XYZ file of C-alpha atoms in Angstrom:
711
model
C 83.297 118.381 195.271
C 80.857 120.637 193.395
C 80.505 122.847 196.480
C 84.300 123.082 196.731
C 84.592 124.233 193.109
C 81.953 126.919 193.533
C 83.280 128.218 196.852
C 87.044 127.902 196.346
C 88.600 129.202 193.156
C 91.849 127.516 192.189
C 94.860 129.750 192.972
C 96.295 128.947 189.539
C 94.196 130.858 187.018
C 95.343 128.489 184.264
C 93.915 125.442 186.049
C 90.686 123.773 184.933
C 87.996 122.363 187.158
C 87.560 119.519 184.672
C 89.634 118.340 181.719
C 87.677 115.980 179.463
C 89.737 113.718 177.220
C 87.792 112.637 174.149
C 85.080 114.329 172.079
C 82.877 111.324 171.476
C 79.300 111.075 172.807
C 80.525 110.684 176.414
C 82.997 113.564 176.164
C 80.580 115.973 174.482
C 77.849 115.026 176.961
C 80.245 115.680 179.865
C 81.229 119.008 178.291
C 77.606 120.124 177.986
C 76.978 119.223 181.633
C 80.174 120.970 182.800
C 79.139 124.089 180.903
C 75.669 124.039 182.503
C 77.192 123.791 185.983
C 79.559 126.660 185.397
C 82.770 124.651 185.611
C 85.932 125.818 183.968
C 86.487 122.951 181.528
C 88.157 121.935 178.286
C 87.633 118.986 175.928
C 90.769 117.523 174.307
C 90.194 115.539 171.100
C 93.005 113.643 169.377
C 91.404 113.816 165.905
C 90.239 116.759 163.836
C 86.489 116.228 164.427
C 83.973 115.213 167.110
C 82.492 111.689 167.230
C 85.472 110.438 165.240
C 84.912 106.751 166.015
C 81.284 106.892 164.888
C 82.209 108.907 161.797
C 84.619 106.093 160.896
C 81.837 103.504 161.011
C 80.844 102.016 157.633
C 78.244 103.887 155.624
C 74.675 103.021 156.608
C 75.846 100.985 159.594
C 72.741 100.067 161.624
C 72.668 101.361 165.201
C 71.262 99.443 168.174
C 70.282 100.926 171.540
C 69.471 98.503 174.325
C 67.577 98.432 176.580
C 65.095 100.452 174.579
C 63.142 101.748 177.597
C 66.149 103.187 179.461
C 65.901 106.875 180.341
C 68.907 108.948 179.252
C 69.732 111.786 181.685
C 72.122 113.324 179.166
C 70.976 116.027 176.759
C 72.874 114.154 174.041
C 70.239 111.505 173.247
C 70.970 108.363 171.239
C 68.552 108.472 168.297
C 68.799 107.208 164.728
C 68.593 103.836 162.985
C 71.847 104.300 161.061
C 75.222 105.918 161.613
C 74.200 108.899 159.482
C 70.940 109.482 161.387
C 72.725 109.257 164.738
C 75.360 111.792 163.663
C 72.678 114.150 162.317
C 71.009 113.989 165.741
C 74.299 114.678 167.544
C 75.221 117.654 165.360
C 71.705 119.085 165.717
C 72.142 119.072 169.512
C 75.660 120.518 169.240
C 74.266 123.518 167.343
C 72.735 124.585 170.655
C 76.205 124.498 172.205
C 78.469 126.114 169.648
C 80.529 127.614 172.462
C 81.742 124.246 173.781
C 85.443 124.555 174.638
C 86.920 121.845 172.383
C 90.522 121.646 171.166
C 91.031 119.299 168.200
C 94.249 117.492 167.192
C 95.272 117.583 170.844
C 96.144 114.052 171.915
C 96.746 113.474 175.624
C 100.015 111.569 175.952
C 100.450 111.382 179.728
C 98.430 112.082 182.859
C 100.340 112.685 186.065
C 98.610 112.628 189.444
C 99.882 115.316 191.814
C 100.115 115.059 195.595
C 96.935 117.103 196.064
C 94.977 114.667 193.888
C 95.008 117.015 190.894
C 96.277 116.034 187.450
C 98.709 117.345 184.880
C 97.725 116.346 181.337
C 100.474 116.652 178.764
C 100.109 116.751 174.981
C 102.814 117.325 172.365
C 102.397 121.092 172.562
C 100.595 121.944 175.800
C 100.224 121.098 179.461
C 96.912 121.301 181.344
C 96.285 121.376 185.101
C 92.992 119.814 186.215
C 91.230 119.343 189.517
C 89.452 116.355 187.996
C 89.959 114.484 184.737
C 87.331 112.596 182.757
C 88.615 109.888 180.424
C 85.954 109.687 177.706
C 87.949 107.753 175.114
C 85.521 104.872 174.659
C 86.479 101.222 174.257
C 88.193 101.611 170.907
C 91.955 101.310 170.945
C 94.610 99.799 168.732
C 93.384 97.150 166.345
C 94.229 93.579 167.306
C 96.449 91.599 164.972
C 96.246 87.974 163.896
C 99.995 87.521 164.139
C 100.232 85.800 160.751
C 102.307 86.589 157.652
C 100.701 89.028 155.212
C 98.320 90.915 157.475
C 100.116 94.212 156.727
C 99.615 93.919 152.944
C 97.853 96.926 151.329
C 94.634 95.020 150.545
C 94.144 94.020 154.207
C 92.061 96.391 156.377
C 90.874 96.763 159.977
C 88.009 99.143 159.191
C 85.227 99.337 156.624
C 84.331 102.857 155.495
C 82.341 102.443 152.264
C 80.902 98.986 151.465
C 80.032 100.087 147.915
C 83.738 100.375 147.100
C 83.859 96.552 147.108
C 80.928 95.783 144.823
C 81.508 92.543 142.847
C 84.679 91.861 144.873
C 85.474 88.582 146.622
C 85.870 89.533 150.303
C 87.060 87.664 153.404
C 85.887 88.994 156.779
C 87.712 87.582 159.804
C 86.066 87.722 163.234
C 82.951 86.767 165.170
C 81.844 89.946 166.923
C 79.218 92.537 166.050
C 81.635 94.575 163.915
C 82.560 91.550 161.798
C 78.947 90.448 161.317
C 77.714 93.949 160.497
C 80.567 94.484 158.032
C 79.757 91.193 156.302
C 76.090 92.175 155.982
C 76.908 95.624 154.585
C 79.394 94.213 152.077
C 76.913 91.576 150.922
C 74.201 94.201 150.572
C 76.592 96.322 148.470
C 77.060 93.453 146.018
C 80.251 91.772 147.253
C 80.779 88.017 147.549
C 81.505 87.556 151.247
C 83.101 84.751 153.245
C 83.423 84.891 157.037
C 86.098 83.068 159.030
C 85.594 82.516 162.765
C 87.685 80.362 165.100
C 84.770 79.199 167.283
C 82.080 76.616 166.368
C 79.294 79.233 166.481
C 78.576 82.918 167.050
C 77.953 83.734 170.724
C 79.153 87.298 171.318
C 77.174 89.363 168.758
C 73.688 90.733 169.259
C 70.958 88.176 168.483
C 69.744 90.267 165.535
C 73.146 90.114 163.846
C 73.431 86.360 164.380
C 69.962 85.753 162.947
C 70.696 87.976 159.932
C 73.980 86.211 159.102
C 72.507 82.743 159.557
C 69.665 83.741 157.238
C 72.125 84.973 154.599
C 73.988 81.681 154.871
C 70.788 79.671 154.345
C 70.028 81.817 151.308
C 73.590 81.097 150.079
C 74.387 84.811 150.079
C 77.081 84.434 152.737
C 79.658 81.706 153.430
C 80.414 81.001 157.098
C 83.596 79.106 157.987
C 83.407 78.110 161.652
C 86.306 76.434 163.504
C 88.666 78.139 161.075
C 91.926 80.022 161.560
C 94.006 82.061 159.128
C 97.609 80.889 158.742
C 98.872 83.195 155.959
C 97.645 86.057 153.752
C 99.106 86.655 150.287
C 98.269 89.138 147.516
C 95.365 87.159 146.066
C 95.202 84.069 148.303
C 94.634 83.170 151.936
C 95.602 79.944 153.707
C 92.836 78.827 156.064
C 92.806 75.868 158.460
C 89.195 74.662 158.662
C 88.732 72.003 161.354
C 92.529 71.590 161.168
C 92.346 70.907 157.419
C 94.382 73.432 155.435
C 92.772 75.107 152.402
C 93.854 77.914 150.087
C 91.164 80.305 148.817
C 91.269 83.394 146.603
C 90.114 86.828 147.817
C 90.402 90.382 146.515
C 90.348 92.019 149.953
C 90.582 90.930 153.585
C 88.985 92.635 156.587
C 90.419 91.686 159.994
C 87.616 92.548 162.417
C 88.796 90.921 165.650
C 88.422 93.901 167.944
C 90.726 96.431 169.505
C 93.027 96.594 172.503
C 92.749 99.293 175.112
C 95.692 101.734 175.258
C 97.314 99.996 178.235
C 100.561 101.969 177.983
C 98.623 105.227 178.232
C 96.715 103.945 181.267
C 99.950 102.766 182.846
C 101.625 106.142 182.353
C 98.566 107.805 183.893
C 98.792 105.578 186.959
C 95.477 103.931 186.141
C 95.390 100.367 187.417
C 94.075 97.756 185.003
C 91.718 95.264 186.622
C 93.483 91.991 187.539
C 96.864 93.341 186.399
C 99.693 92.228 188.681
C 102.679 94.416 189.580
C 105.842 93.586 191.511
C 104.293 94.877 194.731
C 101.294 92.585 194.148
C 103.601 89.583 194.397
C 105.094 90.904 197.635
C 101.574 91.080 199.079
C 100.797 87.629 197.687
C 103.908 86.124 199.276
C 102.993 87.764 202.587
C 99.454 86.337 202.463
C 100.645 82.832 201.586
C 103.310 82.963 204.311
C 100.690 83.821 206.925
C 98.377 81.092 205.601
C 101.290 78.646 205.907
C 101.786 79.640 209.542
C 98.091 79.095 210.213
C 97.589 75.790 208.394
C 101.015 74.168 208.693
C 101.936 75.941 211.936
C 99.053 74.603 213.991
C 100.131 71.060 213.056
C 103.893 71.561 213.415
C 106.116 70.593 216.344
C 108.253 73.225 218.132
C 111.923 73.574 217.216
C 114.671 72.439 219.584
C 116.336 75.657 220.756
C 118.326 74.118 223.618
C 121.642 74.740 221.809
C 120.691 77.891 219.965
C 120.054 78.357 216.275
C 122.110 75.333 215.180
C 119.908 72.874 217.071
C 116.794 74.733 215.890
C 117.797 74.348 212.235
C 118.759 70.701 212.791
C 115.380 69.950 214.369
C 113.626 71.101 211.191
C 114.480 67.781 209.547
C 113.745 65.466 212.468
C 110.765 63.115 212.472
C 108.932 61.645 209.492
C 109.040 63.224 206.032
C 105.607 64.736 206.636
C 106.553 66.116 210.065
C 109.824 67.579 208.771
C 108.064 69.138 205.762
C 105.386 70.735 207.934
C 107.964 72.211 210.322
C 110.150 73.493 207.494
C 107.240 75.189 205.727
C 105.813 76.677 208.927
C 109.070 78.104 210.272
C 110.390 79.253 206.913
C 107.093 81.087 206.502
C 107.709 82.962 209.766
C 110.936 84.323 208.257
C 109.221 85.136 204.936
C 106.371 86.857 206.787
C 108.861 89.134 208.526
C 110.694 90.105 205.326
C 107.586 90.668 203.213
C 105.919 92.422 206.140
C 108.556 95.158 206.010
C 108.018 95.663 202.268
C 104.228 95.849 202.436
C 104.354 98.150 205.471
C 106.431 100.598 203.416
C 103.925 100.219 200.569
C 101.028 100.913 202.956
C 102.679 104.091 204.213
C 103.539 105.286 200.690
C 100.041 104.639 199.336
C 98.058 105.426 202.455
C 95.295 107.232 200.568
C 94.996 104.374 198.066
C 94.581 101.664 200.691
C 92.590 103.676 203.223
C 89.893 105.216 201.053
C 86.979 104.938 203.468
C 85.889 103.780 206.924
C 85.597 100.166 205.811
C 89.239 100.183 204.677
C 90.320 101.164 208.193
C 88.149 98.448 209.724
C 89.389 95.794 207.290
C 93.118 96.438 207.551
C 92.936 96.905 211.323
C 91.198 93.537 211.576
C 93.831 91.881 209.371
C 96.631 93.381 211.478
C 95.083 92.319 214.793
C 94.345 88.836 213.440
C 97.971 88.326 212.407
C 99.307 89.554 215.767
C 96.735 87.514 217.683
C 97.491 84.276 215.865
C 101.253 84.738 216.138
C 100.860 85.132 219.920
C 98.735 81.989 220.044
C 101.183 80.134 217.778
C 104.437 81.037 219.573
C 102.824 80.860 223.009
C 101.633 77.321 222.389
C 104.913 76.108 220.871
C 107.443 77.632 223.290
C 105.958 79.121 226.422
C 103.367 76.497 227.407
C 100.876 79.322 227.056
C 97.350 78.531 225.958
C 95.091 81.566 225.729
C 91.932 80.754 227.656
C 93.281 77.210 228.085
C 92.476 76.601 224.419
C 94.817 75.228 221.763
C 95.511 76.928 218.358
C 92.813 74.788 216.704
C 90.154 76.437 218.870
C 91.382 79.938 218.124
C 91.662 79.168 214.422
C 87.977 78.129 214.389
C 87.086 81.196 216.441
C 88.835 83.595 214.040
C 87.313 81.761 211.063
C 83.835 82.345 212.503
C 84.479 85.998 213.403
C 85.849 86.648 209.896
C 82.707 85.241 208.289
C 80.591 87.392 210.608
C 82.482 90.657 210.020
C 82.856 90.374 206.262
C 79.386 88.885 205.960
C 77.967 92.021 207.583
C 79.804 94.096 204.995
C 78.408 91.953 202.167
C 74.854 92.381 203.446
C 75.313 96.141 203.864
C 76.722 96.675 200.368
C 74.473 94.271 198.439
C 71.177 95.369 200.025
C 69.479 92.287 198.571
C 67.114 89.978 200.448
C 68.674 86.885 198.866
C 72.182 87.935 199.947
C 70.990 88.789 203.464
C 69.313 85.414 204.006
C 72.162 83.485 202.371
C 74.938 85.241 204.320
C 73.075 85.004 207.624
C 72.525 81.280 207.043
C 76.200 80.742 206.260
C 77.236 82.552 209.433
C 74.944 80.562 211.725
C 75.924 77.246 210.125
C 79.563 78.133 210.802
C 78.941 79.608 214.257
C 76.721 76.902 215.750
C 77.380 73.377 214.353
C 80.902 74.048 213.098
C 82.262 76.079 216.026
C 80.107 76.450 219.125
C 78.797 72.892 219.487
C 82.086 70.969 218.982
C 84.283 73.499 220.812
C 82.053 74.624 223.680
C 78.786 72.707 224.052
C 79.992 69.108 223.742
C 83.003 69.459 226.105
C 80.714 71.148 228.647
C 78.022 68.465 228.286
C 80.675 65.804 228.770
C 81.908 67.368 232.016
C 78.295 67.428 233.186
C 77.953 63.730 232.343
C 75.121 64.360 229.902
C 76.533 62.420 226.935
C 75.789 58.699 226.776
C 78.899 56.456 226.798
C 77.787 54.801 223.535
C 77.764 58.209 221.784
C 81.185 59.068 223.206
C 82.579 55.748 222.020
C 80.922 55.325 218.603
C 80.172 58.878 217.448
C 83.071 60.824 218.938
C 85.463 57.856 219.130
C 86.502 58.405 222.716
C 85.870 62.138 223.089
C 87.050 63.664 219.791
C 84.392 66.376 219.730
C 85.704 67.924 216.504
C 84.186 65.000 214.619
C 80.800 66.718 215.041
C 81.592 68.921 212.021
C 81.170 65.768 209.938
C 77.406 66.222 210.269
C 77.764 69.351 208.095
C 80.930 68.840 206.047
C 80.505 65.692 203.988
C 82.948 63.204 202.508
C 85.074 63.682 200.398
C 85.516 67.311 201.565
C 85.819 66.247 205.206
C 87.241 62.739 205.142
C 88.667 62.248 208.643
C 85.575 60.491 210.020
C 86.143 57.717 207.480
C 89.893 57.464 208.013
C 89.801 55.808 211.427
C 91.975 52.959 212.683
C 88.934 50.797 213.309
C 85.734 50.863 211.233
C 83.211 53.455 212.430
C 79.897 52.086 211.215
C 78.118 55.207 212.450
C 80.192 57.605 210.338
C 80.168 55.276 207.335
C 76.358 55.330 207.356
C 76.213 59.111 207.935
C 78.679 59.742 205.103
C 76.790 57.484 202.702
C 73.491 59.244 203.465
C 75.059 62.721 203.179
C 77.102 62.244 200.023
C 74.893 59.899 198.059
C 71.333 60.802 199.139
C 70.954 64.248 200.759
C 73.443 66.200 198.627
C 72.282 64.705 195.280
C 68.665 65.598 196.126
C 69.705 69.142 197.075
C 71.747 69.619 193.900
C 69.064 68.197 191.607
C 66.403 70.476 193.096
C 68.410 73.676 193.708
C 71.777 73.295 191.979
C 75.283 72.835 193.382
C 75.091 76.169 195.159
C 72.524 74.796 197.617
C 75.470 73.228 199.444
C 78.423 75.364 198.275
C 76.878 78.756 199.042
C 74.423 77.941 201.817
C 76.082 75.273 203.991
C 79.789 74.688 203.326
C 82.304 76.543 205.521
C 84.669 76.998 202.552
C 81.854 78.655 200.641
C 80.992 80.765 203.685
C 84.481 82.257 203.750
C 84.505 82.707 199.956
C 81.181 84.573 199.936
C 82.146 86.871 202.825
C 85.889 87.511 203.015
C 86.149 86.843 199.273
C 83.236 89.067 198.262
C 85.383 92.141 197.545
C 87.740 90.115 195.365
C 85.337 88.127 193.182
C 86.245 90.132 190.049
C 89.834 88.807 190.274
C 88.807 85.287 189.227
C 90.700 83.850 186.228
C 88.591 83.583 183.062
C 89.099 81.988 179.674
C 89.818 78.566 178.131
C 93.042 77.947 180.070
C 91.342 78.534 183.404
C 88.467 76.232 182.387
C 90.946 73.428 181.704
C 92.389 73.778 185.208
C 88.932 73.031 186.600
C 89.588 69.371 185.743
C 92.035 69.198 188.668
C 89.050 68.625 190.958
C 88.087 65.485 189.022
C 91.630 64.148 189.425
C 91.554 64.811 193.179
C 88.118 63.179 193.420
C 89.579 60.049 191.842
C 92.531 60.251 194.244
C 90.338 60.400 197.357
C 88.096 57.597 196.047
C 91.144 55.351 195.592
C 92.596 56.394 198.967
C 89.269 55.799 200.749
C 88.699 52.428 199.070
C 92.152 51.153 200.008
C 91.738 52.445 203.563
C 88.439 50.565 203.968
C 90.024 47.420 202.513
C 92.783 47.891 205.078
C 90.266 47.105 207.807
C 90.085 43.526 206.495
C 92.383 41.532 208.830
C 94.303 39.563 206.192
C 94.866 42.739 204.073
C 95.850 45.007 206.959
C 99.592 44.385 206.874
C 99.710 44.387 203.068
C 97.976 47.767 202.697
C 99.197 49.620 205.797
C 102.291 51.032 204.080
C 100.580 52.296 200.926
C 97.627 53.599 202.964
C 99.915 55.688 205.177
C 101.640 57.148 202.127
C 98.338 57.956 200.397
C 96.694 59.474 203.479
C 99.738 61.534 204.477
C 100.235 62.710 200.906
C 96.577 63.640 200.420
C 96.256 65.418 203.781
C 99.484 67.352 203.130
C 99.027 68.379 199.493
C 95.244 68.603 199.235
C 93.755 69.181 202.684
C 96.474 71.549 203.939
C 98.300 73.049 200.938
C 95.472 73.406 198.386
C 92.418 73.806 200.639
C 94.248 75.800 203.306
C 97.344 77.711 202.296
C 96.602 78.409 198.631
C 92.829 78.346 198.991
C 92.906 81.193 201.537
C 96.239 82.845 200.696
C 95.162 83.594 197.120
C 91.790 85.116 198.099
C 93.008 88.661 197.569
C 94.634 88.001 194.186
C 92.570 85.369 192.321
C 89.200 85.497 194.168
C 87.910 83.471 197.101
C 86.779 80.461 195.098
C 90.152 79.070 194.012
C 89.786 75.906 196.117
C 86.059 75.488 195.469
C 86.431 75.957 191.730
C 89.630 74.144 190.866
C 90.352 71.503 193.500
C 87.447 70.620 195.821
C 86.646 66.894 195.332
C 83.118 67.289 196.713
C 82.441 70.034 194.164
C 83.756 67.705 191.458
C 81.319 65.012 192.620
C 78.463 67.525 192.651
C 79.260 68.382 189.028
C 78.047 64.870 188.206
C 74.851 65.365 190.215
C 74.378 68.792 188.629
C 73.910 67.223 185.199
C 70.467 66.151 186.436
C 69.651 69.453 188.143
C 66.461 71.309 187.286
C 67.813 74.597 188.665
C 69.668 77.317 186.811
C 70.021 81.019 186.111
C 67.463 82.034 183.499
C 68.349 84.677 180.909
C 66.120 87.082 178.960
C 68.289 87.857 175.926
C 66.045 90.740 174.797
C 67.253 92.782 177.759
C 70.976 91.951 177.423
C 73.180 94.919 176.466
C 76.449 92.895 176.419
C 78.016 95.045 179.148
C 79.979 92.079 180.539
C 79.351 92.913 184.200
C 77.841 89.485 184.916
C 80.912 87.662 183.610
C 83.241 90.044 185.436
C 81.462 89.486 188.774
C 81.469 85.686 188.506
C 84.137 84.337 190.852
C 83.756 80.901 189.280
C 85.008 82.212 185.924
C 81.781 81.468 184.031
C 81.115 83.389 180.819
C 77.653 84.400 182.014
C 77.295 87.014 179.277
C 77.784 84.311 176.641
C 74.695 82.544 178.010
C 72.710 85.763 178.432
C 73.360 86.983 174.892
C 71.792 83.816 173.516
C 69.025 83.586 176.095
C 70.375 80.263 177.353
C 70.004 79.110 180.944
C 73.313 79.245 182.813
C 73.883 75.555 183.523
C 77.660 75.591 183.984
C 78.502 73.068 186.711
C 80.745 75.609 188.436
C 77.832 77.921 189.300
C 77.324 78.194 193.076
C 74.159 80.349 193.136
C 76.009 83.244 194.789
C 73.651 85.679 192.954
C 76.420 88.179 192.078
C 75.624 88.106 188.351
C 71.890 88.473 189.012
C 72.440 91.430 191.338
C 74.942 93.307 189.169
C 72.942 93.113 185.914
C 71.714 96.663 185.154
C 68.771 95.548 183.010
C 67.370 92.563 184.932
C 68.368 89.928 182.385
C 69.094 87.166 184.907
C 66.989 85.358 187.504
C 67.054 82.084 189.427
C 64.546 79.393 188.581
C 63.700 75.902 187.414
C 64.272 75.533 183.712
C 63.276 71.913 183.110
C 61.516 68.935 184.579
C 63.744 66.167 185.906
C 62.514 63.859 183.148
C 61.505 66.334 180.479
C 62.285 69.130 178.093
C 65.263 71.275 179.131
C 63.593 74.432 177.865
C 60.479 74.033 179.993
C 60.752 76.973 182.404
C 58.648 76.171 185.450
C 59.289 79.178 187.699
C 61.662 82.032 188.259
């Protein structure tokens, strides 16, 4: 791009090589660099001065720069212990660049992307054409509101400019972030009586130094901290506060609402900038398409063909023939074929319209070509098997499903290895591929049938291990109950598989989890985890976060209870005098569980939502084996260790976690990440820019939790 600018002058003499929006540290630094490189540039600043956000900080606000040993390539260095010292440093550097092209009071209102990839930036009075645009507006936006009566009263503020203006005043500071804690400290230092209200039971987000300082002030009775408290109403001299759900009324002279800011989403939207995880109407078309295809795969391979002997009328009528389960499977599968066709037209139009967006690089072409060929291939296998007595390679759809599953893990696993460039990821992904390729695909689908034709399998093994030649049961050596439950749900008791399942689920897996955490199985052995870590790798940042999502994680515990009850009743059904009594309820429970859990949740939604809510939806929210391992994990000695001194609160670790864990919350406090959802994928460790996180043992099995043994 730099070569293009130097060699090819823009035909429009009014056009800029770079338009920089914002004259804060990032904007000024970008301007200095653009000037050095000889670009035609301009800096647009909405206010009347540079560094406006910093200039609005409270007087004598302390400044923190972490990590301290990081080299700054910019000429605009961050130096100074207070706001004033930092600004003095900035203005001293700016004196060397008095010719910077800055326009003040020029707020960018819209950014329009042109067909050539250039931008038109519009303000109230001007319009600017740019080859490239740099948004250097920082993280500050519109102040968040509490949404309670009285917060717009004149004595209620969102910013603190001069703490000394509130000497001997009774002040309430609302919030639990760095801004709130620093404001409380400055006000107390200036002679105000300060009370802090925070909705959580403790401070977790602020820098450790701020937390220590506020806790010290509380111990010295110089600061009142009200945890688990929410504001319900603000009046002229009083505030209603619910503390641990008990309502109190307290008197205050001034109130500072320091609960953060919201990014200017409307501005981003008008500029065509996509917000991470934001869903649009076209997103739901893609989602419906993905779920429809997943339905065809998971319900279609188990569905019966429609009766087309008398045309469409007999085909529709045959949808509701058979048992409730059979009719439901057929209806879902064949309705999904229709939905796939309709949504396919819409997303094809979207692909053509946004070709450059979807096909940004070589990998994009490989990925979408693979998706297209996979869909066509499976539809041929599906329709051929159902209507034309055609079996590709004399194999049924189950074989080709397993084949495509394995190829997908291999292809997307190769991409993960290439992009991560980490030894841990390489070994982990390679292990996952070979576990899927050999014991889960090649042995049951190729080796065992061939060995049987050669007469190399003992009759006892055929009868008691594979129950008469059902080679697919071999996967039960890898996939344990209650994830894979079919080896238990046999008409007659299979002592062999009962013993294997007991050893797997209640001896081997607990030992693995206790020594190396839940991820030892989820991210190194399990086929669901293999797909999530490979195909789902690009989409891990789409995982739902927050309290609501954490509550949904309890679904797995409910499903664990359901499969325990279903399994227990099935085993009791083997008892001769209980067989007739329990056969009806057992059929209902097994059919219901296999339909709703094994097919709908683990299959259709588990895979269909990969590209919209991350690849760990099934593993995180619904897998009963994962729920069981949560119990084992309480005794685990393994975790992700955190060095809080290095944490800069960038949030990348939390963003990368496809299990929705607030990793940054642990890192900021230096706590070991022991959340039961963690699957040791290593994404948070790899993405951390300052090396805060590492794997290791953090306690002895029967000892102190804080005893770090190795990392």
